[in-house]
CSV table of C-alpha atoms and ligand atoms in Angstrom, one decimal:
chain,number,residue,atom,x,y,z
A,1,MET,CA,-43.2,151.6,-57.8
A,2,GLU,CA,-46.0,149.4,-59.0
A,3,TRP,CA,-44.8,146.5,-61.2
A,4,GLU,CA,-46.8,144.4,-63.8
A,5,VAL,CA,-47.5,140.9,-62.2
A,6,VAL,CA,-46.8,138.0,-64.7
A,7,ILE,CA,-48.1,134.6,-64.0
A,8,GLY,CA,-48.0,131.3,-65.9
A,9,LEU,CA,-49.8,128.4,-64.4
A,10,GLU,CA,-49.2,124.4,-64.9
A,11,THR,CA,-52.2,122.2,-64.2
A,12,HIS,CA,-51.6,118.3,-63.3
A,13,ALA,CA,-55.1,116.4,-63.3
A,14,GLU,CA,-54.9,112.7,-62.7
A,15,LEU,CA,-57.2,111.1,-65.7
A,16,ALA,CA,-60.4,109.1,-64.6
A,17,THR,CA,-59.3,106.0,-66.2
A,18,ARG,CA,-59.9,102.5,-64.3
A,19,THR,CA,-56.6,101.4,-64.7
A,20,LYS,CA,-53.0,102.7,-64.6
A,21,LEU,CA,-51.0,104.3,-67.7
A,22,TRP,CA,-48.7,101.2,-68.6
A,23,CYS,CA,-50.3,98.0,-66.8
A,24,ASP,CA,-53.9,97.2,-65.3
A,25,CYS,CA,-53.6,98.2,-61.6
A,26,SER,CA,-56.2,99.9,-60.2
A,27,THR,CA,-56.3,103.8,-60.1
A,28,GLU,CA,-58.8,103.5,-57.1
A,29,PHE,CA,-58.1,106.2,-54.4
A,30,GLY,CA,-57.8,105.2,-50.6
A,31,ALA,CA,-56.7,101.6,-51.1
A,32,ALA,CA,-54.2,100.1,-48.3
A,33,PRO,CA,-50.6,101.1,-49.0
A,34,ASN,CA,-49.0,99.2,-52.1
A,35,THR,CA,-51.8,97.2,-53.0
A,36,HIS,CA,-52.4,98.6,-56.4
A,37,THR,CA,-49.2,97.8,-57.6
A,38,CYS,CA,-47.2,95.0,-59.9
A,39,PRO,CA,-43.9,94.8,-61.5
A,40,ILE,CA,-44.4,97.5,-64.4
A,41,CYS,CA,-45.8,100.4,-61.7
A,42,VAL,CA,-43.2,99.6,-59.1
A,43,GLY,CA,-40.6,99.7,-61.8
A,44,MET,CA,-38.8,96.4,-62.1
A,45,PRO,CA,-36.3,95.7,-64.7
A,46,GLY,CA,-37.3,94.1,-67.5
A,47,VAL,CA,-40.8,94.7,-67.7
A,48,LEU,CA,-42.5,96.5,-70.6
A,49,PRO,CA,-45.2,99.1,-70.3
A,50,VAL,CA,-48.2,98.9,-72.5
A,51,LEU,CA,-49.8,102.5,-73.3
A,52,ASN,CA,-53.5,102.8,-72.2
A,53,ARG,CA,-55.6,103.6,-75.0
A,54,LYS,CA,-58.4,105.3,-73.2
A,55,ALA,CA,-55.8,107.3,-71.0
A,56,PHE,CA,-54.2,108.9,-74.3
A,57,GLU,CA,-57.7,109.4,-75.6
A,58,LEU,CA,-58.6,111.7,-72.6
A,59,ALA,CA,-55.3,113.5,-73.2
A,60,LEU,CA,-56.3,114.0,-76.7
A,61,ARG,CA,-59.6,115.1,-75.7
A,62,VAL,CA,-58.5,118.1,-73.6
A,63,ALA,CA,-56.0,118.9,-76.3
A,64,PHE,CA,-59.0,119.4,-78.9
A,65,ALA,CA,-61.1,121.2,-76.1
A,66,PHE,CA,-58.5,123.7,-75.8
A,67,LYS,CA,-58.2,124.1,-79.6
A,68,CYS,CA,-54.7,122.8,-79.5
A,69,LYS,CA,-52.6,121.7,-82.8
A,70,VAL,CA,-52.5,118.2,-82.4
A,71,PRO,CA,-49.7,116.0,-84.2
A,72,PRO,CA,-50.2,113.3,-86.5
A,73,ARG,CA,-47.9,111.1,-84.4
A,74,THR,CA,-46.7,111.5,-80.9
A,75,PHE,CA,-44.3,109.8,-78.7
A,76,PHE,CA,-42.9,109.6,-75.1
A,77,ASP,CA,-39.9,110.4,-73.3
A,78,ARG,CA,-37.9,109.4,-70.3
A,79,LYS,CA,-37.3,112.2,-68.0
A,80,ASN,CA,-34.4,110.9,-66.0
A,81,TYR,CA,-34.2,111.7,-62.0
A,82,TYR,CA,-33.8,109.8,-58.8
A,83,TYR,CA,-36.5,110.4,-56.0
A,84,PRO,CA,-37.8,107.7,-53.7
A,85,ASP,CA,-41.4,107.8,-54.8
A,86,LEU,CA,-40.0,107.2,-58.5
A,87,PRO,CA,-38.5,103.4,-58.2
A,88,LYS,CA,-37.8,103.4,-61.9
A,89,ASN,CA,-35.3,106.1,-61.7
A,90,TYR,CA,-37.1,107.9,-64.6
A,91,GLN,CA,-40.6,109.2,-65.2
A,92,ILE,CA,-42.3,108.3,-68.8
A,93,SER,CA,-43.6,111.7,-69.9
A,94,GLN,CA,-43.7,113.7,-73.1
A,95,ASN,CA,-41.0,116.3,-73.9
A,96,TYR,CA,-39.9,116.3,-77.5
A,97,CYS,CA,-43.5,115.8,-78.8
A,98,ASN,CA,-46.6,116.9,-76.9
A,99,THR,CA,-50.2,115.6,-77.6
A,100,GLY,CA,-51.3,119.2,-78.3
A,101,THR,CA,-49.8,122.5,-78.6
A,102,GLU,CA,-50.6,126.1,-79.0
A,103,GLY,CA,-54.1,126.0,-77.7
A,104,HIS,CA,-56.0,128.5,-75.4
A,105,ILE,CA,-58.9,128.6,-72.8
A,106,ASP,CA,-61.1,131.5,-72.2
A,107,ILE,CA,-61.5,132.9,-68.5
A,108,PRO,CA,-64.1,135.0,-67.2
A,109,VAL,CA,-62.5,138.6,-66.2
A,110,ASN,CA,-64.6,141.7,-65.0
A,111,GLY,CA,-67.6,140.9,-66.6
A,112,GLY,CA,-65.8,139.8,-69.9
A,113,SER,CA,-63.5,137.2,-71.0
A,114,LYS,CA,-60.0,136.9,-71.4
A,115,ARG,CA,-58.0,134.2,-73.6
A,116,VAL,CA,-55.2,132.4,-71.9
A,117,ARG,CA,-53.2,130.8,-74.5
A,118,ILE,CA,-52.3,127.1,-73.6
A,119,HIS,CA,-48.6,126.2,-74.5
A,120,ASN,CA,-49.1,122.5,-74.3
A,121,VAL,CA,-51.2,119.6,-73.0
A,122,HIS,CA,-48.9,116.4,-72.6
A,123,LEU,CA,-49.5,113.2,-70.6
A,124,GLU,CA,-47.3,111.5,-68.2
A,125,GLU,CA,-47.2,109.2,-65.2
A,126,ASP,CA,-47.8,110.1,-61.7
A,127,ALA,CA,-45.3,109.1,-58.9
A,128,GLY,CA,-46.0,107.7,-55.8
A,129,LYS,CA,-46.2,109.3,-52.5
A,130,ASN,CA,-43.7,109.6,-49.5
A,131,ILE,CA,-45.0,109.2,-46.3
A,132,HIS,CA,-42.9,110.6,-43.2
A,133,PRO,CA,-44.2,109.5,-39.7
A,134,GLU,CA,-45.5,112.2,-37.4
A,135,ARG,CA,-43.1,111.1,-34.9
A,136,SER,CA,-40.5,113.5,-34.9
A,137,ASP,CA,-37.7,111.1,-33.6
A,138,ALA,CA,-38.8,108.6,-36.5
A,139,ASP,CA,-35.5,108.0,-39.0
A,140,TYR,CA,-37.4,106.5,-41.6
A,141,SER,CA,-40.1,107.3,-44.0
A,142,LEU,CA,-42.5,105.2,-46.2
A,143,VAL,CA,-43.0,105.0,-49.9
A,144,ASP,CA,-46.6,104.1,-51.1
A,145,LEU,CA,-46.7,103.1,-54.9
A,146,ASN,CA,-50.4,103.1,-55.5
A,147,ARG,CA,-50.2,106.2,-57.3
A,148,ALA,CA,-47.3,105.4,-59.3
A,149,GLY,CA,-48.4,105.1,-63.0
A,150,VAL,CA,-51.6,106.5,-62.5
A,151,PRO,CA,-52.2,108.8,-66.0
A,152,LEU,CA,-51.3,112.5,-65.1
A,153,LEU,CA,-52.2,114.9,-67.7
A,154,GLU,CA,-50.2,118.2,-67.7
A,155,ILE,CA,-51.6,121.4,-69.0
A,156,VAL,CA,-49.0,124.4,-69.6
A,157,THR,CA,-50.1,127.8,-70.1
A,158,GLU,CA,-48.2,130.9,-71.5
A,159,PRO,CA,-47.5,133.7,-68.9
A,160,ASP,CA,-50.6,135.3,-69.9
A,161,MET,CA,-52.3,136.1,-66.1
A,162,ARG,CA,-52.0,139.3,-64.9
A,163,GLY,CA,-52.7,138.9,-61.2
A,164,PRO,CA,-54.0,136.7,-58.6
A,165,GLU,CA,-57.9,137.4,-59.3
A,166,GLU,CA,-56.9,135.9,-62.8
A,167,ALA,CA,-54.8,133.2,-61.9
A,168,GLN,CA,-58.1,132.2,-59.4
A,169,ALA,CA,-60.4,132.4,-62.4
A,170,PHE,CA,-58.2,130.4,-64.6
A,171,MET,CA,-58.0,127.5,-61.7
A,172,GLU,CA,-62.0,127.5,-61.5
A,173,THR,CA,-62.4,127.6,-65.1
A,174,MET,CA,-59.8,124.9,-65.8
A,175,ARG,CA,-61.3,122.6,-63.1
A,176,ARG,CA,-64.9,123.0,-64.4
A,177,ALA,CA,-63.8,122.4,-68.1
A,178,LEU,CA,-62.0,119.2,-66.9
A,179,LEU,CA,-65.3,118.1,-65.1
A,180,TYR,CA,-67.2,119.0,-68.4
A,181,THR,CA,-65.1,117.3,-70.8
A,182,GLU,CA,-65.3,114.2,-68.0
A,183,VAL,CA,-61.7,113.6,-68.1
A,184,SER,CA,-61.0,114.1,-64.7
A,185,GLU,CA,-63.0,113.7,-61.4
A,186,CYS,CA,-61.1,116.9,-60.0
A,187,HIS,CA,-61.4,115.6,-56.4
A,188,MET,CA,-58.6,118.3,-55.2
A,189,GLU,CA,-58.4,116.6,-51.7
A,190,GLN,CA,-57.5,113.3,-53.4
A,191,GLY,CA,-55.1,115.0,-55.2
A,192,HIS,CA,-56.4,114.8,-58.9
A,193,LEU,CA,-56.1,118.2,-59.5
A,194,ARG,CA,-53.0,120.2,-58.6
A,195,PHE,CA,-51.7,123.4,-60.0
A,196,GLU,CA,-48.3,125.1,-60.0
A,197,ALA,CA,-47.7,128.8,-60.5
A,198,SER,CA,-44.9,130.7,-62.1
A,199,ILE,CA,-44.9,134.4,-61.1
A,200,SER,CA,-42.5,137.4,-62.2
A,201,LEU,CA,-42.7,141.1,-62.1
A,202,ARG,CA,-41.8,143.7,-65.1
A,203,ALA,CA,-41.7,147.4,-65.1
A,204,PRO,CA,-45.2,148.4,-66.6
A,205,GLY,CA,-44.5,148.3,-70.5
A,206,ALA,CA,-41.5,146.5,-70.5
A,207,ALA,CA,-40.9,144.2,-73.7
A,208,GLU,CA,-39.2,141.6,-71.5
A,209,TYR,CA,-40.3,139.2,-68.9
A,210,GLY,CA,-38.5,139.5,-65.3
A,211,ALA,CA,-36.9,136.7,-63.5
A,212,ARG,CA,-39.4,134.2,-62.5
A,213,VAL,CA,-40.2,131.8,-59.4
A,214,GLU,CA,-42.0,128.6,-59.7
A,215,ILE,CA,-43.8,127.5,-56.5
A,216,LYS,CA,-44.5,124.0,-55.5
A,217,ASN,CA,-46.0,122.2,-52.7
A,218,VAL,CA,-49.5,124.1,-53.1
A,219,ASN,CA,-52.5,121.6,-52.4
A,220,SER,CA,-55.7,123.8,-52.7
A,221,MET,CA,-56.6,126.5,-55.2
A,222,LYS,CA,-56.6,129.1,-52.1
A,223,ALA,CA,-53.1,128.3,-51.4
A,224,VAL,CA,-52.0,129.0,-55.0
A,225,THR,CA,-53.5,132.6,-54.5
A,226,SER,CA,-52.3,132.8,-51.2
A,227,ALA,CA,-48.8,131.8,-52.5
A,228,ILE,CA,-49.0,134.3,-55.6
A,229,GLU,CA,-50.1,137.2,-53.3
A,230,TYR,CA,-47.2,136.2,-51.2
A,231,GLU,CA,-44.6,136.3,-54.0
A,232,ILE,CA,-46.0,139.5,-55.3
A,233,LYS,CA,-45.1,141.1,-51.9
A,234,ARG,CA,-41.8,139.9,-51.7
A,235,GLN,CA,-40.5,140.3,-55.3
A,236,THR,CA,-41.9,143.9,-55.0
A,237,ARG,CA,-40.0,144.7,-52.0
A,238,ILE,CA,-36.8,143.1,-53.6
A,239,LEU,CA,-37.3,145.3,-56.8
A,240,ASN,CA,-37.9,148.5,-54.9
A,241,GLU,CA,-34.7,148.1,-52.7
A,242,GLY,CA,-33.0,147.8,-55.9
A,243,GLY,CA,-32.3,144.2,-56.1
A,244,LYS,CA,-32.8,141.2,-58.3
A,245,VAL,CA,-35.2,138.7,-58.2
A,246,ALA,CA,-33.3,135.2,-58.2
A,247,ARG,CA,-34.9,132.7,-60.6
A,248,GLU,CA,-35.7,129.8,-58.5
A,249,THR,CA,-38.0,127.0,-57.2
A,250,ARG,CA,-39.8,127.6,-54.0
A,251,LEU,CA,-41.8,125.6,-51.7
A,252,TRP,CA,-45.0,127.1,-50.4
A,253,ASP,CA,-45.5,126.5,-46.3
A,254,ASP,CA,-49.5,126.6,-45.7
A,255,ALA,CA,-49.0,127.1,-41.7
A,256,ALA,CA,-46.3,129.8,-42.5
A,257,GLY,CA,-48.1,131.4,-44.9
A,258,ALA,CA,-44.7,131.9,-46.9
A,259,THR,CA,-42.7,130.7,-49.7
A,260,GLY,CA,-39.0,129.2,-49.1
A,261,ARG,CA,-36.3,128.6,-51.3
A,262,MET,CA,-36.1,124.9,-52.6
A,263,ARG,CA,-33.4,125.4,-55.4
A,264,SER,CA,-32.3,127.8,-58.0
A,265,LYS,CA,-32.5,127.2,-61.6
A,266,GLU,CA,-28.8,126.9,-61.6
A,267,GLU,CA,-28.8,123.9,-59.8
A,268,ALA,CA,-31.8,122.7,-61.7
A,269,GLN,CA,-31.1,118.8,-62.9
A,270,ASP,CA,-30.5,118.1,-66.3
A,271,TYR,CA,-33.3,115.4,-66.6
A,272,ARG,CA,-31.2,113.7,-70.0
A,273,TYR,CA,-34.5,113.2,-71.8
A,274,PHE,CA,-34.7,110.5,-74.6
A,275,PRO,CA,-37.4,108.8,-76.5
A,276,GLU,CA,-38.8,106.1,-74.5
A,277,PRO,CA,-37.5,102.9,-76.3
A,278,ASP,CA,-40.1,100.6,-74.6
A,279,LEU,CA,-43.3,102.3,-76.0
A,280,ILE,CA,-44.2,102.6,-79.7
A,281,PRO,CA,-45.1,105.9,-81.2
A,282,VAL,CA,-48.8,106.8,-81.4
A,283,THR,CA,-50.5,107.5,-84.5
A,284,ILE,CA,-53.4,109.6,-84.2
A,285,ASP,CA,-55.3,108.9,-87.5
A,286,ASP,CA,-58.5,110.3,-89.0
A,287,GLU,CA,-60.7,107.9,-87.3
A,288,MET,CA,-59.3,108.8,-83.9
A,289,ARG,CA,-59.3,112.2,-84.5
A,290,ALA,CA,-63.0,112.4,-85.5
A,291,ARG,CA,-63.9,109.9,-82.6
A,292,VAL,CA,-62.3,111.9,-80.0
A,293,MET,CA,-63.6,115.1,-81.5
A,294,ALA,CA,-67.0,114.0,-81.3
A,295,ALA,CA,-66.7,113.2,-77.5
A,296,VAL,CA,-65.6,117.2,-76.7
A,297,PRO,CA,-68.4,119.2,-75.4
A,298,GLU,CA,-69.0,122.9,-75.8
A,299,LEU,CA,-67.0,124.3,-72.7
A,300,PRO,CA,-68.8,125.7,-69.7
A,301,LEU,CA,-68.1,129.5,-70.5
A,302,ALA,CA,-69.3,129.2,-73.9
A,303,ARG,CA,-72.1,127.7,-72.7
A,304,LYS,CA,-73.4,130.0,-70.1
A,305,ARG,CA,-72.6,132.6,-72.9
A,306,ARG,CA,-75.1,131.0,-75.6
A,307,PHE,CA,-77.5,130.5,-72.6
A,308,ILE,CA,-77.6,134.4,-71.9
A,309,GLU,CA,-77.6,135.4,-75.8
A,310,ALA,CA,-79.5,132.5,-77.5
A,311,PHE,CA,-82.1,132.0,-74.5
A,312,GLY,CA,-82.2,135.5,-72.8
A,313,LEU,CA,-81.6,134.1,-69.3
A,314,PRO,CA,-80.2,136.4,-66.6
A,315,GLU,CA,-76.5,136.1,-66.2
A,316,TYR,CA,-76.5,134.8,-62.7
A,317,ASP,CA,-79.4,132.2,-63.8
A,318,ALA,CA,-77.4,130.9,-67.0
A,319,GLY,CA,-74.4,130.6,-64.7
A,320,VAL,CA,-76.0,128.4,-62.1
A,321,ILE,CA,-77.6,126.2,-65.1
A,322,SER,CA,-74.6,126.0,-66.9
A,323,ASP,CA,-72.3,125.0,-63.9
A,324,ASP,CA,-72.6,121.6,-64.3
A,325,ARG,CA,-72.7,119.7,-67.6
A,326,ARG,CA,-75.6,117.4,-67.0
A,327,THR,CA,-77.8,120.1,-65.5
A,328,ALA,CA,-77.1,122.3,-68.6
A,329,ASP,CA,-78.0,119.0,-70.9
A,330,PHE,CA,-81.1,118.7,-68.6
A,331,PHE,CA,-82.1,122.1,-69.4
A,332,GLU,CA,-81.6,121.8,-73.1
A,333,GLU,CA,-83.5,118.4,-73.1
A,334,ALA,CA,-86.5,120.3,-71.5
A,335,LEU,CA,-86.6,122.9,-73.9
A,336,LYS,CA,-87.3,120.4,-76.4
A,337,THR,CA,-90.8,119.7,-74.8
A,338,TYR,CA,-91.5,123.5,-73.6
A,339,ASP,CA,-89.6,126.0,-75.5
A,340,ASN,CA,-89.6,128.7,-73.0
A,341,PRO,CA,-86.1,128.9,-71.4
A,342,LYS,CA,-87.3,131.8,-68.7
A,343,ALA,CA,-90.1,129.2,-67.4
A,344,VAL,CA,-88.0,126.1,-67.5
A,345,GLY,CA,-84.9,127.9,-66.2
A,346,ASN,CA,-86.7,128.8,-63.1
A,347,TRP,CA,-88.3,125.6,-62.5
A,348,ILE,CA,-84.8,123.9,-62.6
A,349,MET,CA,-82.9,126.8,-60.5
A,350,ASN,CA,-85.5,127.5,-57.8
A,351,ALA,CA,-87.4,124.2,-57.3
A,352,MET,CA,-85.5,121.1,-58.6
A,353,LEU,CA,-81.5,122.2,-57.7
A,354,ARG,CA,-83.2,123.5,-54.6
A,355,GLU,CA,-84.8,120.1,-53.9
A,356,MET,CA,-81.7,118.2,-54.8
A,357,LYS,CA,-79.2,120.0,-52.5
A,358,GLN,CA,-82.1,119.4,-49.8
A,359,ARG,CA,-82.5,115.5,-50.6
A,360,GLY,CA,-78.8,115.5,-51.0
A,361,ILE,CA,-79.0,113.7,-54.5
A,362,GLY,CA,-77.4,114.2,-57.9
A,363,ILE,CA,-79.0,114.6,-61.0
A,364,VAL,CA,-78.4,110.9,-62.0
A,365,GLU,CA,-80.8,109.6,-59.2
A,366,LEU,CA,-83.3,112.0,-60.2
A,367,LYS,CA,-86.6,110.9,-60.7
A,368,PRO,CA,-88.2,113.2,-63.1
A,369,LYS,CA,-87.1,113.5,-66.5
A,370,PRO,CA,-86.6,116.8,-68.4
A,371,ALA,CA,-89.6,116.2,-70.4
A,372,GLN,CA,-91.7,116.0,-67.3
A,373,VAL,CA,-90.3,119.2,-65.5
A,374,ALA,CA,-90.9,120.9,-68.9
A,375,ALA,CA,-94.3,119.8,-69.0
A,376,LEU,CA,-95.1,120.9,-65.6
A,377,ALA,CA,-93.5,124.2,-66.4
A,378,LYS,CA,-95.8,124.5,-69.3
A,379,ILE,CA,-99.0,123.7,-67.0
A,380,ALA,CA,-97.9,126.1,-64.3
A,381,SER,CA,-97.5,129.1,-66.7
A,382,SER,CA,-101.2,128.4,-67.9
A,383,ASP,CA,-104.3,128.9,-65.7
A,384,ARG,CA,-104.9,125.3,-65.0
A,385,ILE,CA,-103.2,125.2,-61.6
A,386,ASN,CA,-102.3,127.8,-59.2
A,387,SER,CA,-99.0,128.4,-57.9
A,388,PRO,CA,-99.0,126.1,-54.8
A,389,ALA,CA,-100.4,123.5,-56.5
A,390,ALA,CA,-97.7,123.3,-59.3
A,391,GLN,CA,-95.2,123.1,-56.3
A,392,LYS,CA,-97.2,120.3,-54.7
A,393,VAL,CA,-97.1,118.6,-58.1
A,394,PHE,CA,-93.4,118.9,-58.4
A,395,THR,CA,-92.5,117.5,-54.9
A,396,ILE,CA,-94.7,114.6,-55.8
A,397,MET,CA,-92.4,114.5,-59.2
A,398,MET,CA,-89.6,114.1,-57.2
A,399,ASP,CA,-91.1,111.6,-54.9
A,400,THR,CA,-92.4,109.5,-57.5
A,401,GLY,CA,-91.3,110.4,-60.9
A,402,ASP,CA,-94.8,110.4,-62.4
A,403,ASP,CA,-96.0,112.5,-65.0
A,404,PRO,CA,-97.4,115.8,-64.1
A,405,GLU,CA,-100.9,115.2,-65.5
A,406,GLU,CA,-101.4,112.0,-63.9
A,407,ILE,CA,-100.6,114.0,-60.5
A,408,ILE,CA,-103.0,116.7,-60.9
A,409,ARG,CA,-105.7,114.2,-62.0
A,410,ARG,CA,-104.7,111.9,-59.0
A,411,GLU,CA,-104.5,115.1,-56.6
A,412,GLY,CA,-107.8,116.8,-58.1
A,413,LEU,CA,-105.4,120.1,-58.2
A,414,GLU,CA,-106.9,121.3,-61.9
A,415,GLN,CA,-108.3,124.7,-61.1
A,416,THR,CA,-111.4,125.7,-62.5
A,417,SER,CA,-112.3,128.7,-64.7
A,418,ASP,CA,-115.8,127.5,-65.0
A,419,SER,CA,-118.2,130.7,-63.9
A,420,GLY,CA,-120.9,127.7,-63.3
A,421,ASP,CA,-118.5,126.2,-60.4
A,422,ILE,CA,-117.4,129.4,-59.0
A,423,LEU,CA,-120.7,131.6,-59.1
A,424,PRO,CA,-122.3,129.5,-56.1
A,425,LEU,CA,-119.5,130.1,-53.9
A,426,VAL,CA,-119.4,133.8,-55.0
A,427,SER,CA,-123.0,134.0,-54.0
A,428,LYS,CA,-122.3,132.2,-50.7
A,429,ALA,CA,-119.5,134.4,-49.9
A,430,ILE,CA,-121.8,137.4,-50.2
A,431,ALA,CA,-124.6,136.0,-48.3
A,432,ASP,CA,-122.5,135.2,-45.2
A,433,ASN,CA,-120.5,138.2,-45.2
A,434,PRO,CA,-123.1,141.8,-45.3
A,435,LYS,CA,-120.7,143.6,-43.5
A,436,ALA,CA,-118.2,143.1,-46.7
A,437,VAL,CA,-120.8,144.3,-49.0
A,438,ALA,CA,-121.6,147.2,-47.0
A,439,ASP,CA,-117.8,148.1,-46.8
A,440,PHE,CA,-118.0,147.6,-50.7
A,441,LYS,CA,-120.9,150.1,-51.3
A,442,SER,CA,-119.2,152.7,-49.1
A,443,GLY,CA,-116.1,152.7,-51.5
A,444,LYS,CA,-113.8,150.3,-49.7
A,445,ALA,CA,-111.7,148.3,-52.3
A,446,SER,CA,-110.5,146.0,-49.6
A,447,ALA,CA,-113.9,144.4,-49.4
A,448,VAL,CA,-113.3,142.7,-52.7
A,449,LYS,CA,-110.1,141.3,-51.4
A,450,PHE,CA,-111.8,139.9,-48.5
A,451,LEU,CA,-114.6,138.3,-50.4
A,452,MET,CA,-111.8,136.8,-52.8
A,453,GLY,CA,-110.4,135.1,-49.6
A,454,GLN,CA,-113.6,133.6,-48.8
A,455,VAL,CA,-114.4,132.3,-52.2
A,456,MET,CA,-110.8,130.9,-52.5
A,457,ARG,CA,-110.8,129.5,-49.1
A,458,MET,CA,-114.0,127.5,-50.1
A,459,ALA,CA,-112.5,126.6,-53.5
A,460,ARG,CA,-109.4,125.4,-51.6
A,461,GLY,CA,-107.4,127.5,-54.2
A,462,LYS,CA,-108.8,126.0,-57.0
A,463,ALA,CA,-110.9,128.4,-58.2
A,464,ASN,CA,-109.3,130.7,-61.1
A,465,PRO,CA,-108.4,133.9,-59.1
A,466,GLN,CA,-109.1,136.4,-62.4
A,467,VAL,CA,-112.4,134.7,-63.0
A,468,ALA,CA,-113.5,134.7,-59.5
A,469,GLU,CA,-113.1,138.3,-58.9
A,470,LYS,CA,-114.6,139.0,-62.3
A,471,ILE,CA,-117.6,137.3,-60.8
A,472,ILE,CA,-117.4,139.0,-57.5
A,473,GLN,CA,-117.1,142.5,-59.0
A,474,GLU,CA,-120.4,141.6,-61.3
A,475,GLU,CA,-122.6,140.3,-58.2
A,476,LEU,CA,-121.6,143.2,-56.0
A,477,GLY,CA,-122.3,145.8,-58.8
A,478,LYS,CA,-125.6,144.1,-59.0
A,479,MET,CA,-126.6,144.8,-55.5
B,1,ADP,P1,-39.5,125.5,-68.1
B,1,ADP,O1,-39.4,124.9,-69.3
B,1,ADP,O2,-38.2,126.2,-67.3
B,1,ADP,O3,-40.2,124.4,-67.1
B,1,ADP,P2,-41.3,126.8,-69.1
B,1,ADP,O4,-41.2,127.8,-70.3
B,1,ADP,O5,-42.2,125.4,-69.6
B,1,ADP,O6,-40.3,126.6,-68.2
B,1,ADP,O7,-42.7,127.6,-68.4
B,1,ADP,C1,-42.9,126.9,-67.5
B,1,ADP,C2,-44.4,127.8,-67.0
B,1,ADP,O8,-43.7,129.0,-66.3
B,1,ADP,C3,-45.2,128.1,-67.7
B,1,ADP,O9,-46.5,127.9,-67.1
B,1,ADP,C4,-45.0,129.5,-68.5
B,1,ADP,O10,-46.2,130.2,-68.9
B,1,ADP,C5,-44.6,130.1,-66.9
B,1,ADP,N1,-43.3,131.2,-67.2
B,1,ADP,C6,-42.8,131.2,-68.2
B,1,ADP,N2,-42.0,132.5,-68.0
B,1,ADP,C7,-42.5,133.4,-67.0
B,1,ADP,C8,-42.6,134.5,-66.5
B,1,ADP,N3,-41.2,135.4,-67.0
B,1,ADP,N4,-43.1,134.7,-65.6
B,1,ADP,C9,-44.1,134.0,-65.2
B,1,ADP,N5,-44.4,133.1,-65.4
B,1,ADP,C10,-43.5,132.6,-66.5
B,2,ZN,ZN1,-49.0,98.1,-61.9
B,3,MG,MG1,-41.9,122.9,-67.1
């Protein structure tokens, strides 16, 4: 029997602040263990946390980007549990009043889009890291608290996804949205971005959801998708044998390619949440709302759609150009100089992005400005220079950042449409090639092509081909 797959995802994103959530220790990744710590983030008794405003505003930016409801005032709660990487024995999080609720994100599905509801967006502190020695006879583990207290944003969806492909599309769309909003660097290998999936099955058309399994310990998007696929098979087998899926938390084992039981929901801890007494509530006043909202960009999928609809870009081109926010900004800025989205888009895709890749540089290190690339696109679509010359101008622009006009002048790349310049070349080509003339007279059209080649060679590519061909036809007609 076929079961309907139901998936909800929790996204954890480390916010791109310079300092931690409650203290001014650095958030930099990769430092020697326990060097980015202080009494606050190692959980000494008696110290007081102070909210990092920037972190709060980044959380708020995400809530607005996903069209969440945002309360006028929010606060933090203590989530009490013991674990070696959590020296305070509680995590400061939000439980009773989230930064945002009831939002949504649109994800691309089968050429269209699907709306995934966001249950809530909330801010909490990350925990440290337990380091287990590789030696199998070691009887100890180590704890690195550099990560303890790094601001962590949690984004919880409603169970709206219906298969691994939708979960994959969600993760990719979420990552791009967090990069676009510039709230997280999203380096998955540095643990900036982590996903946890909940999966259940139900009979098609059933009104109620089935018992869900939550999967932890997934370190990459690929692992999340594999874990979901594994769980679907496992739960399908149980249901088809007439069994019941237990509501539990399972751990993904990447090497084994399987999930294993971690704990059942019945044994789940009671976190004894209560409002954090050491922090005052945060008021989200009109000024803060307006300021943060102003920093929310159009999200990538919406921008891609607009590039297709308003500018007539092909779907593929729109996707490539909108993929990175700065590239998309560059494109739109360039259109202010030359309002021809297809031509400008082509130069960005086929010349600029390709050269950037070859040179291993990003858009911030790029020498040409949007107006200069637009100016070149405009010149190239006129008959002032031919295509190889335009490519040459672009390469020089990449090296120097000079204006295309200046490069064309300096390199003498302008092509001539002046018959006074072209006629002597045509006459010489005809005089030097009597066989081509004879061919033309006996009706071979290829003779014109041959003579064109001779003229263009003498002109070093700078003769306007249409004008040259016209003169060749005229001169041969006279013979
Ligand atoms: P809890 O309070 O136990 O953590 P939540 O209601 O917050 O549970 O849900 C956690 C995650 O599980 C969310 O991403 C949600 O979409 C997802 N989820 C809830 N119920 C189901 C279900 N029956 N099947 C799949 N996912 C579910
Ligand atoms: Zn600290
Ligand atoms: Mg939860």
